[in-house]
Coordinates of C-alpha atoms and ligand atoms in Angstrom, one line a residue:
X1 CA 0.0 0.0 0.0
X2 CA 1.4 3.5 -0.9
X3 CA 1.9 5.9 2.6
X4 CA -0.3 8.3 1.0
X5 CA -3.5 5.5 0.6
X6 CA -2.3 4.4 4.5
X7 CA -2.2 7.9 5.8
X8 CA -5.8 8.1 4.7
X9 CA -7.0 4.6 5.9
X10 CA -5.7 5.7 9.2
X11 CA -7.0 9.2 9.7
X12 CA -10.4 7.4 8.7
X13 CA -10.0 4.7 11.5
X14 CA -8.6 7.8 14.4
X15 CA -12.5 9.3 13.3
X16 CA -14.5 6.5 13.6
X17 CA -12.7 5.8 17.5
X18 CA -13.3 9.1 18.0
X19 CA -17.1 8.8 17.6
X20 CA -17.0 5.5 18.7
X21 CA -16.1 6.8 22.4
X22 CA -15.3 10.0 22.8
X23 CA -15.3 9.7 26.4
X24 CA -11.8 8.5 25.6
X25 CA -10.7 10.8 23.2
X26 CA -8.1 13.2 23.2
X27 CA -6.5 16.5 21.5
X28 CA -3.2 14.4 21.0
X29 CA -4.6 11.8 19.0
X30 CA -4.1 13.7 16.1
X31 CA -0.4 13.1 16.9
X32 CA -0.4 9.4 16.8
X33 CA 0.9 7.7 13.5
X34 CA 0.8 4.4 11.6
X35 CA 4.0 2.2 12.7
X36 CA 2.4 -0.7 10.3
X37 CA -0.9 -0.9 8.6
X38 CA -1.2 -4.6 7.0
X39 CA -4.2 -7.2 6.2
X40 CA -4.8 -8.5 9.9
X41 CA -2.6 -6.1 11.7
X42 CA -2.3 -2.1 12.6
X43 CA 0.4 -0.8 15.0
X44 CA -0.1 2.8 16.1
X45 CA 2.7 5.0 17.5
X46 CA 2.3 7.4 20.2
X47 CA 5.3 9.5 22.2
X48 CA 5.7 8.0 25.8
X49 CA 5.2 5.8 28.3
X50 CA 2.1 7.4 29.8
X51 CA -0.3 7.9 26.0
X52 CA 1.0 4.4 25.6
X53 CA -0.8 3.2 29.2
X54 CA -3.5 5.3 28.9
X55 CA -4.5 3.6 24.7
X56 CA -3.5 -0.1 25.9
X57 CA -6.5 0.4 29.1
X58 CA -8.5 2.7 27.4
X59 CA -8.7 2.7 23.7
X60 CA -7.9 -1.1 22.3
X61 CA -11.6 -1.9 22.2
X62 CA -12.5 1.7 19.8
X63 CA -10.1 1.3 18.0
X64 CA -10.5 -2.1 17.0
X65 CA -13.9 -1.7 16.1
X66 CA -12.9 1.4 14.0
X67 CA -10.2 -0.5 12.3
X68 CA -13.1 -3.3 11.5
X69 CA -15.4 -0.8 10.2
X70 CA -13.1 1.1 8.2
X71 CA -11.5 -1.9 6.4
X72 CA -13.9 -4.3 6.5
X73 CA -11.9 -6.9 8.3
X74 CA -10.5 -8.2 11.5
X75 CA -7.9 -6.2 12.3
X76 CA -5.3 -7.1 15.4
X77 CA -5.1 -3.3 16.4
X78 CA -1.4 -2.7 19.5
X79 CA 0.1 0.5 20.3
X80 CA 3.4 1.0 21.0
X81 CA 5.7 4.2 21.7
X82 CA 7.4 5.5 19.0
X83 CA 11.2 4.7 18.7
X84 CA 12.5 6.5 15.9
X85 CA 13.4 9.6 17.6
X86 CA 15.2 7.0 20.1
X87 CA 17.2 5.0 17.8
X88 CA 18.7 8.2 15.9
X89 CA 20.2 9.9 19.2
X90 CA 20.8 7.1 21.9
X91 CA 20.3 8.0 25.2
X92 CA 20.6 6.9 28.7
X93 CA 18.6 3.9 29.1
X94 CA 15.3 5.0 31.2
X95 CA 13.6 3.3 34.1
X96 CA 10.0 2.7 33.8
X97 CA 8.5 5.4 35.8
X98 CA 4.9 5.2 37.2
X99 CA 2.0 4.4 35.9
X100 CA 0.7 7.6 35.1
X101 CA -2.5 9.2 33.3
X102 CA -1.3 11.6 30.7
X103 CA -5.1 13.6 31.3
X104 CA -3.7 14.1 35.1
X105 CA -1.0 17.2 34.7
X106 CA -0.9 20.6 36.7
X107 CA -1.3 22.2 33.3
X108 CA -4.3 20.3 33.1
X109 CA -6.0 21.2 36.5
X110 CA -8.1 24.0 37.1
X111 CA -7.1 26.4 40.6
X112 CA -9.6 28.4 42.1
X113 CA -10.1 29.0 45.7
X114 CA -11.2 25.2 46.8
X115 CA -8.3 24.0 45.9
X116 CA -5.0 26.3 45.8
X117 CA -3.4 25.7 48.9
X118 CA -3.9 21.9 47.7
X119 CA -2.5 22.8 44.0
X120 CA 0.1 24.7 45.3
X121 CA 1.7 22.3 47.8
X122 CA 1.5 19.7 45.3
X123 CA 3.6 21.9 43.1
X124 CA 5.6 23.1 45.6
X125 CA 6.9 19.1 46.9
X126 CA 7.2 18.5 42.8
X127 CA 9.8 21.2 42.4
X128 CA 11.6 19.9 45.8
X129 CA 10.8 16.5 46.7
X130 CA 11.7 15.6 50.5
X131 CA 12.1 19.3 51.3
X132 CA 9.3 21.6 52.0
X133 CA 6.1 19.3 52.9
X134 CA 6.7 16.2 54.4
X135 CA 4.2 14.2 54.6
X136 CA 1.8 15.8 52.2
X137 CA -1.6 14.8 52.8
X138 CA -4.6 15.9 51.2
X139 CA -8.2 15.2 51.5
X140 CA -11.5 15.9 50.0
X141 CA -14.8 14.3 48.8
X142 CA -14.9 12.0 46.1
X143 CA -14.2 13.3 42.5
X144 CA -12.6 16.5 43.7
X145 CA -9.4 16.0 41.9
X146 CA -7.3 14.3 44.9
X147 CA -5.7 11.5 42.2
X148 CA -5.2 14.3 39.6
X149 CA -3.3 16.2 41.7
X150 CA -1.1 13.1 42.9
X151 CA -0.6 12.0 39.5
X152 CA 0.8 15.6 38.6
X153 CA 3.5 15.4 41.4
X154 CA 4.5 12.2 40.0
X155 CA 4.7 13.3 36.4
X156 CA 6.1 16.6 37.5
X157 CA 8.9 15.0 39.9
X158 CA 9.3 12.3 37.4
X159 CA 10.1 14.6 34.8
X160 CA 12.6 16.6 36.8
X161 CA 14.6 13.6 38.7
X162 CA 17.3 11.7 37.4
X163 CA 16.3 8.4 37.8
X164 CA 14.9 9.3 41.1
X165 CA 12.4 5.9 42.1
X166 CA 9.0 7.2 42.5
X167 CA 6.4 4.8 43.8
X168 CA 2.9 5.7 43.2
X169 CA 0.3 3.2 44.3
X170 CA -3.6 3.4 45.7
X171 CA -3.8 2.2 49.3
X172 CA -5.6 -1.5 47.9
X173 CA -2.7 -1.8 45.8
X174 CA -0.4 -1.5 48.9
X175 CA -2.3 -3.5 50.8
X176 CA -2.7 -6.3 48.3
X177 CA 0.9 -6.8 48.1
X178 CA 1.2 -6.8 51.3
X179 CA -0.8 -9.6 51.5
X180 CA 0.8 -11.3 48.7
X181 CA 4.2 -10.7 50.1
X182 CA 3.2 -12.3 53.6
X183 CA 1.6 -15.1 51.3
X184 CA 4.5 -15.6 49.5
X185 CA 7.2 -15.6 52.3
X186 CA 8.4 -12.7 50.5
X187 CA 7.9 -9.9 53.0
X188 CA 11.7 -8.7 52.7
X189 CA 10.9 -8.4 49.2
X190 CA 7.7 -6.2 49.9
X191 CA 9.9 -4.4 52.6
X192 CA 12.7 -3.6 50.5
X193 CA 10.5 -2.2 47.5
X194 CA 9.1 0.3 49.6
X195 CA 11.7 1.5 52.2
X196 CA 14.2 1.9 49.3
X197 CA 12.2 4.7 47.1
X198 CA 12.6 8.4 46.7
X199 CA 9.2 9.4 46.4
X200 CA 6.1 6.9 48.1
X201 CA 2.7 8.3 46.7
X202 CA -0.5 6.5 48.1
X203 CA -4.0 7.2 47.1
X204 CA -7.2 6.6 48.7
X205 CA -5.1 6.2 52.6
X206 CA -8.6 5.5 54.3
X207 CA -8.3 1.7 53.0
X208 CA -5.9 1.4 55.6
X209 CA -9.0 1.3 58.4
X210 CA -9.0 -1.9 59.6
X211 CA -6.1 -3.4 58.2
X212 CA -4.1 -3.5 61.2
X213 CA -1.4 -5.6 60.3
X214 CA -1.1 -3.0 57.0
X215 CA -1.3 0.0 58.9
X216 CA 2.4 -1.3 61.3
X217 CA 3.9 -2.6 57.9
X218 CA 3.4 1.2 56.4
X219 CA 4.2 2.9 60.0
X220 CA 7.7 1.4 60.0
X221 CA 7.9 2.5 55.7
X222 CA 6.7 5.8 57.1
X223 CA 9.6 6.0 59.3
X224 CA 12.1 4.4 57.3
X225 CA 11.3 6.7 54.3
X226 CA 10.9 10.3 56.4
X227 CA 14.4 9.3 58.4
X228 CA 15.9 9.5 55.2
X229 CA 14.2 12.8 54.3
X230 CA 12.3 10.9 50.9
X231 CA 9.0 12.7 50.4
X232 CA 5.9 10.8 51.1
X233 CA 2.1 11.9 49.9
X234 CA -0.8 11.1 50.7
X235 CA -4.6 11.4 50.0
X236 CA -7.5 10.5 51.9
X237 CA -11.4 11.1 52.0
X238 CA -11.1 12.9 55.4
X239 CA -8.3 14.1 57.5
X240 CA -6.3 12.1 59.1
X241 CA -8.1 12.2 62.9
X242 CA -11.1 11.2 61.2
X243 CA -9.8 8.2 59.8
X244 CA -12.0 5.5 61.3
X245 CA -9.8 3.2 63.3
X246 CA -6.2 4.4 62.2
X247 CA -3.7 4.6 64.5
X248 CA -3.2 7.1 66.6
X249 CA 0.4 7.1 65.8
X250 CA 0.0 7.3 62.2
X251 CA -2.4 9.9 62.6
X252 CA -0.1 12.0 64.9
X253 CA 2.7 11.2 61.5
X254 CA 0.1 12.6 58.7
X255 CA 0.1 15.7 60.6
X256 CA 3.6 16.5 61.0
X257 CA 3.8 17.7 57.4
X258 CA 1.0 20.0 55.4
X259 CA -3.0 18.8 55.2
X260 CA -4.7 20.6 52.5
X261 CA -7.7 20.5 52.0
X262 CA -10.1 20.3 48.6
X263 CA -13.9 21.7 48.6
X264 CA -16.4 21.5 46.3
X265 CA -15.5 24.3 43.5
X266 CA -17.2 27.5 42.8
X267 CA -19.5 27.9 39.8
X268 CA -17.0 29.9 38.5
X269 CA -14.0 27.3 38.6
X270 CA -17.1 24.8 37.6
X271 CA -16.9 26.6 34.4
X272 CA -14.0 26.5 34.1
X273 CA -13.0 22.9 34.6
X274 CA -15.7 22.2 31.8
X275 CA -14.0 24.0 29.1
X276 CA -10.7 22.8 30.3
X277 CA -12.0 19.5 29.7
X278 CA -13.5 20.6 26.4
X279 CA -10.3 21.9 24.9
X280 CA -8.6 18.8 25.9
X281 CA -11.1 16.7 23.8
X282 CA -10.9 18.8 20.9
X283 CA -14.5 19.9 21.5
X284 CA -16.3 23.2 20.9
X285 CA -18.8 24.2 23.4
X286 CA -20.2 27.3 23.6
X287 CA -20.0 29.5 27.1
X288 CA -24.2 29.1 27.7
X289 CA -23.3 25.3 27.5
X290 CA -20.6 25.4 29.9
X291 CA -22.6 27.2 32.0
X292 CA -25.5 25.3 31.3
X293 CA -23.6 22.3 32.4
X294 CA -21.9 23.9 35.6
X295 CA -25.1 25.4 37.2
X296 CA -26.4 21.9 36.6
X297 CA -23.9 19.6 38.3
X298 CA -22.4 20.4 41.6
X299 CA -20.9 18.3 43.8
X300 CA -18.7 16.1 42.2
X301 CA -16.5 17.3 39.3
X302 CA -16.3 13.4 37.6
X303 CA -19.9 13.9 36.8
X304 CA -18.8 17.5 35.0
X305 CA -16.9 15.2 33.3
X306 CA -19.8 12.9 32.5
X307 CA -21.9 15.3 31.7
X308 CA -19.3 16.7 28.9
X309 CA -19.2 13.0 27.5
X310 CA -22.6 12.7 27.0
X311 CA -23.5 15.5 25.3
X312 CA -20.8 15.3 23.3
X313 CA -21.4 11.8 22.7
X314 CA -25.6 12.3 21.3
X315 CA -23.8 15.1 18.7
X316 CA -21.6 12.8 17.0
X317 CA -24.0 10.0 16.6
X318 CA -26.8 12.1 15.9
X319 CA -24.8 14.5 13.5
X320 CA -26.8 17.6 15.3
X321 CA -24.7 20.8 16.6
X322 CA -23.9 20.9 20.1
X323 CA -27.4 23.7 21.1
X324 CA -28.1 24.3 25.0
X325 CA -31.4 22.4 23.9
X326 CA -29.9 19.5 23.0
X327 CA -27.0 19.5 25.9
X328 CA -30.9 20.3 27.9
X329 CA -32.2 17.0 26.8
X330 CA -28.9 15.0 26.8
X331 CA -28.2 15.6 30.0
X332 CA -32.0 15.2 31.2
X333 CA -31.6 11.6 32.3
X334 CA -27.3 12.1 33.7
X335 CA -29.2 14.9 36.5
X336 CA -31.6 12.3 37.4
X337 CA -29.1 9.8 38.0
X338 CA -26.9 11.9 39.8
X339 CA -29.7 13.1 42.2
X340 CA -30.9 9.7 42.5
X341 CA -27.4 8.5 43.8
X342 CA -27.3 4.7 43.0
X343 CA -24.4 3.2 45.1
X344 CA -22.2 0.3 44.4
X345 CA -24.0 -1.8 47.2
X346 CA -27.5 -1.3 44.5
X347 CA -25.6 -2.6 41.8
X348 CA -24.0 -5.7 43.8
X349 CA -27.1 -6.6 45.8
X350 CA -29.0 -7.2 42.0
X351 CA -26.2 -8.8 40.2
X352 CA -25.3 -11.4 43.6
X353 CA -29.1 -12.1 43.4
X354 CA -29.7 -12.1 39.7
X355 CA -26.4 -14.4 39.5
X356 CA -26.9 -16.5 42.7
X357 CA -23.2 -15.7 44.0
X358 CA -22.1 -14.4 46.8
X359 CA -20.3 -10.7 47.7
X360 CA -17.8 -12.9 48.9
X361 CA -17.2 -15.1 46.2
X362 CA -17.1 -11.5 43.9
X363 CA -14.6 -10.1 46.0
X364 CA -12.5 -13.6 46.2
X365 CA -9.8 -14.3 44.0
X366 CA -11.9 -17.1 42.1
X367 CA -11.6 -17.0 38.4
X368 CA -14.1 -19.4 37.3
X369 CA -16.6 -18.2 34.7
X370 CA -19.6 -17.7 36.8
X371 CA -17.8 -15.7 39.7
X372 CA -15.6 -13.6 36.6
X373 CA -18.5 -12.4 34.6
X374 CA -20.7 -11.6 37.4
X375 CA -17.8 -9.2 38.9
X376 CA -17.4 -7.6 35.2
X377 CA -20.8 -7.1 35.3
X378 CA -20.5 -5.5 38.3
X379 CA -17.6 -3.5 37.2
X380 CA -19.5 -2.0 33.8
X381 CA -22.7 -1.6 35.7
X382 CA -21.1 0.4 38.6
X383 CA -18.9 2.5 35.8
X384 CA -21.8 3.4 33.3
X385 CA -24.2 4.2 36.6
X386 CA -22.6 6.1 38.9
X387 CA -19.8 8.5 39.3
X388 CA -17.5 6.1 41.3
X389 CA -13.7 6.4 40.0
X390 CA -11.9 2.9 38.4
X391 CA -9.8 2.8 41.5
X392 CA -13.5 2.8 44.0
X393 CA -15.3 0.2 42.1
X394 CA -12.2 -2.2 41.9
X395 CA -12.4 -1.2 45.7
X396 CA -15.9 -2.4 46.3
X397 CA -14.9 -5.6 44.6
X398 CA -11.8 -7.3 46.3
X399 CA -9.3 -4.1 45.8
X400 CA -8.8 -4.5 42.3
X401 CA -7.0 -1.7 40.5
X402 CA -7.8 -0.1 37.9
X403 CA -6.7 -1.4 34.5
X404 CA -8.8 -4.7 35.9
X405 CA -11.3 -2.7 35.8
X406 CA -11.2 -1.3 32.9
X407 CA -10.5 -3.9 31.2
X408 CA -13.7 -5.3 32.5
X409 CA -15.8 -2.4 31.1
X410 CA -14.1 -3.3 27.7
X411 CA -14.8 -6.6 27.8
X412 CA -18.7 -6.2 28.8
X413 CA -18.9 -3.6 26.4
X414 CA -17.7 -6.1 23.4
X415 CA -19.8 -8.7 24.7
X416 CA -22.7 -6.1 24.9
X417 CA -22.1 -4.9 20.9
X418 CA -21.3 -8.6 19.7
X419 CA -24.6 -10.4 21.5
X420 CA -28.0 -9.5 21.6
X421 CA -28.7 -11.7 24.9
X422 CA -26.2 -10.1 26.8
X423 CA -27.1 -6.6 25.9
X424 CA -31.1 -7.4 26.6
X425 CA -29.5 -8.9 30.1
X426 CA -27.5 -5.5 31.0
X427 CA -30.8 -3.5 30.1
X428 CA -33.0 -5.7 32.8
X429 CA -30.5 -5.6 35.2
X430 CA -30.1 -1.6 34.7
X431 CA -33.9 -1.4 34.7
X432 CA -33.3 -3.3 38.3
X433 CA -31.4 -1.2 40.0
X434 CA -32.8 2.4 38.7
X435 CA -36.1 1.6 39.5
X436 CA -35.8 -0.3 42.7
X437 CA -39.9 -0.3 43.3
X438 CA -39.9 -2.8 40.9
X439 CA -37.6 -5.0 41.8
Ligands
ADP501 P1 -10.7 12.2 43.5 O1 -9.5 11.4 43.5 O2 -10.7 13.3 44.5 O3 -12.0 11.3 43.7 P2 -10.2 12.7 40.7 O4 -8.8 13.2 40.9 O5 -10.3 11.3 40.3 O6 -11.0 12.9 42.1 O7 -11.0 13.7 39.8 C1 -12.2 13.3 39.2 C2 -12.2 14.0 37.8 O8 -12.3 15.4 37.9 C3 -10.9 13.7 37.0 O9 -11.2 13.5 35.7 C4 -10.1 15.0 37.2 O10 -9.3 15.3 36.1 C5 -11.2 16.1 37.3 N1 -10.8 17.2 38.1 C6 -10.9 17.4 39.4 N2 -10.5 18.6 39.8 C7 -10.1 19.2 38.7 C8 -9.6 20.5 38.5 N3 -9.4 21.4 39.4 N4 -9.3 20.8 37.2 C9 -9.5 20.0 36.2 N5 -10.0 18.7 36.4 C10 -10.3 18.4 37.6
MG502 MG1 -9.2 9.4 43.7

């Protein structure tokens, strides 16, 4: 095939992804190129580490499909960063940095007065790791931007260091190793990864309730790690004292350092979040509609987010203009759902009954058919009905993280597109559990 014909092909298969989800898409996908383009295969190229995370979890299924659609055939779609620029000026050979979401930058993040001391601490230990706050912890409500601003640090600090080892994990993550470390007779193993880093970063610290052998395996990290004067941060739902059964020595630790706090934002910083988002997406929204969208949703900036995604995803498959009426009427059935609150535990309490299993037996590490597709179920149902973050729902079910859970949502969504039984299934169980009278 001449480049010109597979140029073409692949701007063609980038559009169709793009309608296809474009709560996925981004600005920088018109960056990506074509690394190989045959009969059963397409390899896409994209700059670093993080894009390349962020297409493998998030974009595999869209683009397939697009690459179907657009060709005709099966097509075997990977992703893989780009190594040209690599090979023709060789450089130091780079550690794999942390896991990071390329969305989650301080460029990225919205200040306004809910969230600038947060913001500018978070800078601050970025520039200076070890050195101005330590610990760093900051809390807030759900979907406030706690993990954005962690990932930033990361990025930031990652960015900056020389090699510098920066361990970012949610608290599940930490405590599942844990466990697998004790199960494994590997706990110096576990204890050396973690006393040994530069920079600890753990999300979501309220897991920790509870977990008592956890909480004196990360006290002695804690000291180990501040001793040395490495930087530790972390975020929690609360502050630390009202942590529910966390020790009163960590607590009295979380406070020797800075606690910043994050509110609810303004209208004003509401507004502006939602055409930050928009201009990351590519998307033109006027200022009524961002407006529009702001007065509408308040507490919880994910469903902003949502909101955005929804409207934007009835214009592209209807091929109308984004108007206020139709971002009214899109958006119509996303307030009721958010006013109406549906939590996880509505969503398991169906499925376990619908399924026979047990929350247990979800939340185990059994992999048999009927426990697995059950917990996907779980995972696509609690993703496309509430506002719950991939790192909360894979909470809810056994501390999985999040690419499990996102692959999960891909997976259902597949199975959902590819067979007519499963999709009827996902509509009665959705039926279920917004309409709980008739259940
Ligand atoms: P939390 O960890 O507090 O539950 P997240 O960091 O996951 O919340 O944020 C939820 C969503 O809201 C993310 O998509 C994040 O990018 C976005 N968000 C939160 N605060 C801001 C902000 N100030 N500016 C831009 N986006 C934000
Ligand atoms: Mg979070």
């Amino acid at each position: 095939m001449a480049a010109r014909e597979v140029e073409s092909i692949f701007t063609d298969i980038l559009d169709r992804a793009k309608v296809l989800d474009p709560g996925n898409t981004r600005k920088w996908f018109d960056r990506l190129t074509v690394l190989q383009l045959d009969g059963g295969s397409l390899g896409i190229g994209c700059p670093d580490e993080a894009t390349l995370q962020f297409l493998r979890t998030n974009c595999k299924s869209s683009f397939t499909r697009a690459a179907q659609q657009i060709t005709g055939h099966l097509v075997a779609v990977d992703f893989d960063v780009e190594t040209i620029k690599k090979s023709a000026a060789p450089s130091e050979p780079t550690l794999p940095g942390p896991r990071l979401h390329p969305d989650y930058t301080f460029d990225n993040f919205v200040v306004g007065p809910s969230n600038r001391l947060a913001h500018a601490s978070c800078v601050a230990v970025s520039q200076s790791p070890g050195n101005t706050y330590n610990p760093l912890f900051i809390y807030g409500s759900s979907g406030l931007g706690k993990t954005h601003l962690l990932h930033a640090v990361c990025s930031e600090a990652h960015g900056k260091s020389n090699g510098a080892v920066i361990q970012f994990l949610s608290c599940e993550d930490f405590v599942n190793r844990f466990i697998r470390a004790i199960e494994e007779g590997n706990l110096p193993g576990f204890q050396s990864q973690f006393r040994t880093v530069d920079m600890l970063v753990i999300d979501d610290i309220q897991f920790l309730r509870e977990r008592e052998h956890s909480q004196e395996e990360f006290f002695h990290t804690f000291n180990a790690l501040y001793n040395n004067g490495k930087q530790i941060i972390l975020s929690g739902d609360s502050p630390p004292g009202k942590i529910p059964s966390l020790e009163e020595r960590l607590i009295s630790r979380f406070n020797w350092g800075l606690v910043a706090r994050i509110d609810p934002p303004s209208y004003e910083t509401r507004v502006a979040i939602v055409q930050k988002k928009a201009r990351l997406r590519s998307l033109k929204i006027s200022d009524e509609i961002a407006e529009y969208i702001a007065r509408k949703l308040q507490a919880n900036i994910r469903e902003l987010e949502g909101a955005l995604t929804t409207v934007y995803a009835i214009a592209t498959t209807t091929g109308k203009e984004i108007t206020l009426e139709l971002a009214q009427t899109a958006l119509d059935g996303q307030i009721k759902l958010a006013a109406r609150h549906i939590s996880i535990t509505d969503i398991i309490e169906v499925v376990t009954r619908h399924f026979d299993v047990r929350l247990a037996d979800l939340q185990s590490k059994k992999r048999s058919q009927s426990i697995t597709e059950p917990r996907q179920i779980c995972m696509y149902l609690a993703r496309s009905l509430t506002r719950h973050s991939l790192e909360e729902i894979g909470g809810h079910l056994g501390g999985r993280d999040h690419t499990t859970v996102m692959h999960a949502c891909n997976k259902i969504t597949l199975a959902k597109d590819a067979d007519p039984q499963m999709s009827a299934l996902l509509n009665e169980l959705t039926r279920q559990i917004t309409q709980p009278a008739t259940r």
